[in-house]
Amino acid sequence: AYIFFGLLIGLGFGPVQASSRSYMARSVTAAESGRYFGIYALAGRATSFAAPFLVATITLASGSSRLGMAAIVLFLGVGLAILIRTPYPADQPAAE
């Protein structure tokens, strides 16, 4: 079961990173790209530390690894809330 779900997650989330970088490139102007890609990289680094820390803390406090893994839903929910409010680049008027 672990191998199957690991493969499923790898196949699903692999393209997400590539598409998120191209989405960022289309969403910002060339003058602002350095700043926004810096924030993008910082958010990735912070999440790679904070998510395992939260999972470990909840697992240790509750004694349930299932409850600890459910904490990942918090990170996905925050990401979804931020992304839902982000305008899609194709919906913006073209810069002339």
Short mmCIF file of N, CA and C in Angstrom, two decimals:
data_model
loop_
_atom_site.label_atom_id
_atom_site.label_comp_id
_atom_site.label_asym_id
_atom_site.label_seq_id
_atom_site.Cartn_x
_atom_site.Cartn_y
_atom_site.Cartn_z
N ALA A 1 0.82 -1.19 0.00
CA ALA A 1 0.00 0.00 0.00
C ALA A 1 0.87 1.25 0.00
N TYR A 2 1.98 1.24 0.78
CA TYR A 2 2.84 2.41 0.83
C TYR A 2 3.48 2.70 -0.52
N ILE A 3 3.91 1.65 -1.20
CA ILE A 3 4.54 1.84 -2.51
C ILE A 3 3.54 2.38 -3.50
N PHE A 4 2.33 1.86 -3.48
CA PHE A 4 1.30 2.34 -4.39
C PHE A 4 0.99 3.82 -4.17
N PHE A 5 0.77 4.20 -2.91
CA PHE A 5 0.45 5.60 -2.63
C PHE A 5 1.65 6.51 -2.86
N GLY A 6 2.85 6.02 -2.59
CA GLY A 6 4.04 6.81 -2.89
C GLY A 6 4.17 7.07 -4.38
N LEU A 7 3.90 6.05 -5.18
CA LEU A 7 3.93 6.20 -6.63
C LEU A 7 2.84 7.16 -7.10
N LEU A 8 1.67 7.02 -6.53
CA LEU A 8 0.55 7.90 -6.89
C LEU A 8 0.85 9.36 -6.55
N ILE A 9 1.41 9.60 -5.39
CA ILE A 9 1.77 10.96 -5.00
C ILE A 9 2.89 11.50 -5.88
N GLY A 10 3.87 10.67 -6.18
CA GLY A 10 4.96 11.10 -7.06
C GLY A 10 4.48 11.47 -8.45
N LEU A 11 3.56 10.68 -8.98
CA LEU A 11 3.02 10.98 -10.30
C LEU A 11 2.13 12.22 -10.28
N GLY A 12 1.48 12.46 -9.17
CA GLY A 12 0.57 13.60 -9.09
C GLY A 12 1.27 14.91 -8.76
N PHE A 13 2.21 14.87 -7.82
CA PHE A 13 2.84 16.11 -7.37
C PHE A 13 4.10 16.48 -8.14
N GLY A 14 4.65 15.58 -8.91
CA GLY A 14 5.81 15.92 -9.74
C GLY A 14 5.49 17.02 -10.73
N PRO A 15 4.44 16.87 -11.52
CA PRO A 15 4.09 17.93 -12.47
C PRO A 15 3.60 19.22 -11.80
N VAL A 16 3.16 19.13 -10.56
CA VAL A 16 2.67 20.33 -9.88
C VAL A 16 3.78 21.35 -9.71
N GLN A 17 4.99 20.90 -9.36
CA GLN A 17 6.08 21.86 -9.18
C GLN A 17 6.43 22.53 -10.50
N ALA A 18 6.50 21.78 -11.56
CA ALA A 18 6.82 22.37 -12.86
C ALA A 18 5.74 23.36 -13.29
N SER A 19 4.50 23.01 -13.09
CA SER A 19 3.43 23.91 -13.50
C SER A 19 3.35 25.13 -12.58
N SER A 20 3.70 24.98 -11.31
CA SER A 20 3.65 26.14 -10.42
C SER A 20 4.71 27.16 -10.78
N ARG A 21 5.87 26.71 -11.23
CA ARG A 21 6.92 27.66 -11.65
C ARG A 21 6.50 28.39 -12.93
N SER A 22 5.89 27.69 -13.87
CA SER A 22 5.45 28.37 -15.08
C SER A 22 4.28 29.31 -14.79
N TYR A 23 3.42 28.94 -13.85
CA TYR A 23 2.32 29.81 -13.43
C TYR A 23 2.89 31.10 -12.82
N MET A 24 3.92 30.96 -12.00
CA MET A 24 4.56 32.14 -11.41
C MET A 24 5.16 33.03 -12.50
N ALA A 25 5.81 32.42 -13.46
CA ALA A 25 6.45 33.19 -14.53
C ALA A 25 5.41 33.97 -15.34
N ARG A 26 4.24 33.40 -15.54
CA ARG A 26 3.19 34.09 -16.29
C ARG A 26 2.44 35.11 -15.44
N SER A 27 2.51 34.98 -14.13
CA SER A 27 1.72 35.83 -13.24
C SER A 27 2.38 37.15 -12.89
N VAL A 28 3.69 37.23 -13.01
CA VAL A 28 4.39 38.45 -12.59
C VAL A 28 5.08 39.10 -13.78
N THR A 29 5.35 40.38 -13.63
CA THR A 29 6.09 41.08 -14.68
C THR A 29 7.57 40.74 -14.57
N ALA A 30 8.30 41.03 -15.63
CA ALA A 30 9.74 40.73 -15.63
C ALA A 30 10.47 41.53 -14.55
N ALA A 31 10.01 42.74 -14.29
CA ALA A 31 10.66 43.57 -13.27
C ALA A 31 10.46 43.02 -11.86
N GLU A 32 9.35 42.34 -11.62
CA GLU A 32 9.04 41.82 -10.29
C GLU A 32 9.40 40.35 -10.12
N SER A 33 9.88 39.72 -11.17
CA SER A 33 10.08 38.26 -11.11
C SER A 33 11.09 37.85 -10.05
N GLY A 34 12.17 38.60 -9.88
CA GLY A 34 13.17 38.23 -8.87
C GLY A 34 12.60 38.22 -7.47
N ARG A 35 11.81 39.24 -7.16
CA ARG A 35 11.22 39.34 -5.83
C ARG A 35 10.24 38.19 -5.57
N TYR A 36 9.37 37.93 -6.54
CA TYR A 36 8.35 36.90 -6.33
C TYR A 36 8.93 35.49 -6.36
N PHE A 37 9.93 35.25 -7.18
CA PHE A 37 10.56 33.93 -7.15
C PHE A 37 11.36 33.73 -5.87
N GLY A 38 11.87 34.82 -5.29
CA GLY A 38 12.52 34.73 -3.99
C GLY A 38 11.54 34.34 -2.90
N ILE A 39 10.37 34.96 -2.92
CA ILE A 39 9.32 34.61 -1.96
C ILE A 39 8.87 33.17 -2.17
N TYR A 40 8.76 32.77 -3.43
CA TYR A 40 8.38 31.39 -3.78
C TYR A 40 9.39 30.40 -3.20
N ALA A 41 10.67 30.69 -3.36
CA ALA A 41 11.71 29.80 -2.83
C ALA A 41 11.70 29.78 -1.31
N LEU A 42 11.52 30.95 -0.69
CA LEU A 42 11.48 31.02 0.76
C LEU A 42 10.29 30.24 1.32
N ALA A 43 9.14 30.37 0.67
CA ALA A 43 7.96 29.63 1.12
C ALA A 43 8.18 28.13 1.00
N GLY A 44 8.85 27.70 -0.06
CA GLY A 44 9.15 26.28 -0.21
C GLY A 44 10.07 25.77 0.88
N ARG A 45 11.09 26.57 1.21
CA ARG A 45 12.02 26.17 2.28
C ARG A 45 11.32 26.14 3.63
N ALA A 46 10.50 27.14 3.89
CA ALA A 46 9.80 27.20 5.18
C ALA A 46 8.84 26.02 5.32
N THR A 47 8.14 25.69 4.25
CA THR A 47 7.20 24.58 4.30
C THR A 47 7.92 23.25 4.47
N SER A 48 9.09 23.12 3.85
CA SER A 48 9.83 21.86 3.98
C SER A 48 10.33 21.64 5.40
N PHE A 49 10.42 22.71 6.19
CA PHE A 49 10.78 22.58 7.59
C PHE A 49 9.54 22.49 8.48
N ALA A 50 8.57 23.36 8.23
CA ALA A 50 7.41 23.49 9.12
C ALA A 50 6.48 22.28 9.06
N ALA A 51 6.25 21.74 7.87
CA ALA A 51 5.32 20.61 7.75
C ALA A 51 5.81 19.37 8.51
N PRO A 52 7.06 18.92 8.31
CA PRO A 52 7.51 17.76 9.10
C PRO A 52 7.54 18.05 10.61
N PHE A 53 7.87 19.29 10.98
CA PHE A 53 7.88 19.65 12.39
C PHE A 53 6.47 19.55 12.98
N LEU A 54 5.48 20.06 12.26
CA LEU A 54 4.10 19.99 12.74
C LEU A 54 3.59 18.55 12.81
N VAL A 55 3.92 17.76 11.80
CA VAL A 55 3.51 16.35 11.81
C VAL A 55 4.14 15.63 13.00
N ALA A 56 5.43 15.85 13.24
CA ALA A 56 6.11 15.20 14.36
C ALA A 56 5.55 15.67 15.70
N THR A 57 5.29 16.95 15.83
CA THR A 57 4.78 17.49 17.08
C THR A 57 3.39 16.95 17.40
N ILE A 58 2.52 16.93 16.40
CA ILE A 58 1.16 16.41 16.63
C ILE A 58 1.19 14.91 16.90
N THR A 59 2.05 14.19 16.19
CA THR A 59 2.17 12.75 16.42
C THR A 59 2.68 12.47 17.83
N LEU A 60 3.67 13.22 18.27
CA LEU A 60 4.22 13.03 19.61
C LEU A 60 3.21 13.41 20.68
N ALA A 61 2.51 14.52 20.48
CA ALA A 61 1.54 14.99 21.49
C ALA A 61 0.32 14.09 21.58
N SER A 62 -0.14 13.58 20.44
CA SER A 62 -1.37 12.78 20.45
C SER A 62 -1.11 11.29 20.56
N GLY A 63 0.08 10.86 20.17
CA GLY A 63 0.38 9.43 20.16
C GLY A 63 -0.19 8.71 18.95
N SER A 64 -0.76 9.47 18.02
CA SER A 64 -1.38 8.88 16.83
C SER A 64 -0.68 9.39 15.58
N SER A 65 -0.09 8.47 14.83
CA SER A 65 0.56 8.88 13.59
C SER A 65 -0.47 9.29 12.54
N ARG A 66 -1.66 8.74 12.62
CA ARG A 66 -2.72 9.14 11.68
C ARG A 66 -3.12 10.59 11.89
N LEU A 67 -3.25 10.99 13.13
CA LEU A 67 -3.59 12.38 13.42
C LEU A 67 -2.45 13.31 13.01
N GLY A 68 -1.22 12.85 13.20
CA GLY A 68 -0.07 13.65 12.77
C GLY A 68 -0.05 13.85 11.27
N MET A 69 -0.32 12.81 10.52
CA MET A 69 -0.33 12.92 9.05
C MET A 69 -1.50 13.77 8.58
N ALA A 70 -2.58 13.80 9.34
CA ALA A 70 -3.73 14.63 8.97
C ALA A 70 -3.40 16.11 9.04
N ALA A 71 -2.32 16.46 9.74
CA ALA A 71 -1.91 17.87 9.82
C ALA A 71 -1.49 18.41 8.46
N ILE A 72 -1.15 17.54 7.54
CA ILE A 72 -0.77 17.98 6.20
C ILE A 72 -1.95 18.68 5.52
N VAL A 73 -3.15 18.29 5.89
CA VAL A 73 -4.35 18.93 5.34
C VAL A 73 -4.35 20.43 5.67
N LEU A 74 -3.80 20.79 6.82
CA LEU A 74 -3.70 22.21 7.19
C LEU A 74 -2.87 22.98 6.16
N PHE A 75 -1.73 22.44 5.78
CA PHE A 75 -0.88 23.11 4.80
C PHE A 75 -1.55 23.16 3.43
N LEU A 76 -2.21 22.10 3.05
CA LEU A 76 -2.92 22.10 1.77
C LEU A 76 -4.07 23.10 1.78
N GLY A 77 -4.76 23.20 2.90
CA GLY A 77 -5.86 24.15 3.02
C GLY A 77 -5.40 25.60 2.94
N VAL A 78 -4.29 25.91 3.61
CA VAL A 78 -3.75 27.27 3.55
C VAL A 78 -3.31 27.60 2.13
N GLY A 79 -2.65 26.66 1.48
CA GLY A 79 -2.24 26.87 0.09
C GLY A 79 -3.43 27.07 -0.83
N LEU A 80 -4.48 26.30 -0.63
CA LEU A 80 -5.68 26.45 -1.45
C LEU A 80 -6.34 27.81 -1.22
N ALA A 81 -6.39 28.24 0.04
CA ALA A 81 -7.00 29.54 0.35
C ALA A 81 -6.23 30.69 -0.31
N ILE A 82 -4.93 30.59 -0.34
CA ILE A 82 -4.11 31.62 -0.99
C ILE A 82 -4.29 31.57 -2.49
N LEU A 83 -4.28 30.38 -3.04
CA LEU A 83 -4.34 30.23 -4.50
C LEU A 83 -5.70 30.58 -5.07
N ILE A 84 -6.76 30.36 -4.32
CA ILE A 84 -8.11 30.67 -4.81
C ILE A 84 -8.26 32.17 -5.04
N ARG A 85 -7.62 32.98 -4.21
CA ARG A 85 -7.74 34.43 -4.35
C ARG A 85 -6.79 35.00 -5.40
N THR A 86 -5.90 34.18 -5.92
CA THR A 86 -4.93 34.65 -6.90
C THR A 86 -5.57 34.70 -8.28
N PRO A 87 -5.51 35.85 -8.96
CA PRO A 87 -6.12 35.92 -10.29
C PRO A 87 -5.32 35.10 -11.30
N TYR A 88 -6.02 34.49 -12.20
CA TYR A 88 -5.37 33.69 -13.24
C TYR A 88 -4.80 34.64 -14.29
N PRO A 89 -3.56 34.43 -14.73
CA PRO A 89 -2.93 35.36 -15.68
C PRO A 89 -3.72 35.55 -16.97
N ALA A 90 -4.40 34.53 -17.45
CA ALA A 90 -5.15 34.64 -18.70
C ALA A 90 -6.36 35.56 -18.55
N ASP A 91 -6.82 35.77 -17.31
CA ASP A 91 -7.96 36.63 -17.07
C ASP A 91 -7.58 38.11 -16.97
N GLN A 92 -6.28 38.39 -16.89
CA GLN A 92 -5.82 39.77 -16.79
C GLN A 92 -5.68 40.37 -18.19
N PRO A 93 -5.91 41.67 -18.32
CA PRO A 93 -5.72 42.29 -19.64
C PRO A 93 -4.26 42.27 -20.04
N ALA A 94 -4.01 42.14 -21.32
CA ALA A 94 -2.64 42.07 -21.83
C ALA A 94 -1.96 43.43 -21.69
N ALA A 95 -0.71 43.41 -21.26
CA ALA A 95 0.07 44.64 -21.13
C ALA A 95 0.56 45.08 -22.50
N GLU A 96 0.45 46.36 -22.75
CA GLU A 96 0.88 46.86 -24.06
C GLU A 96 2.08 47.75 -23.94
#
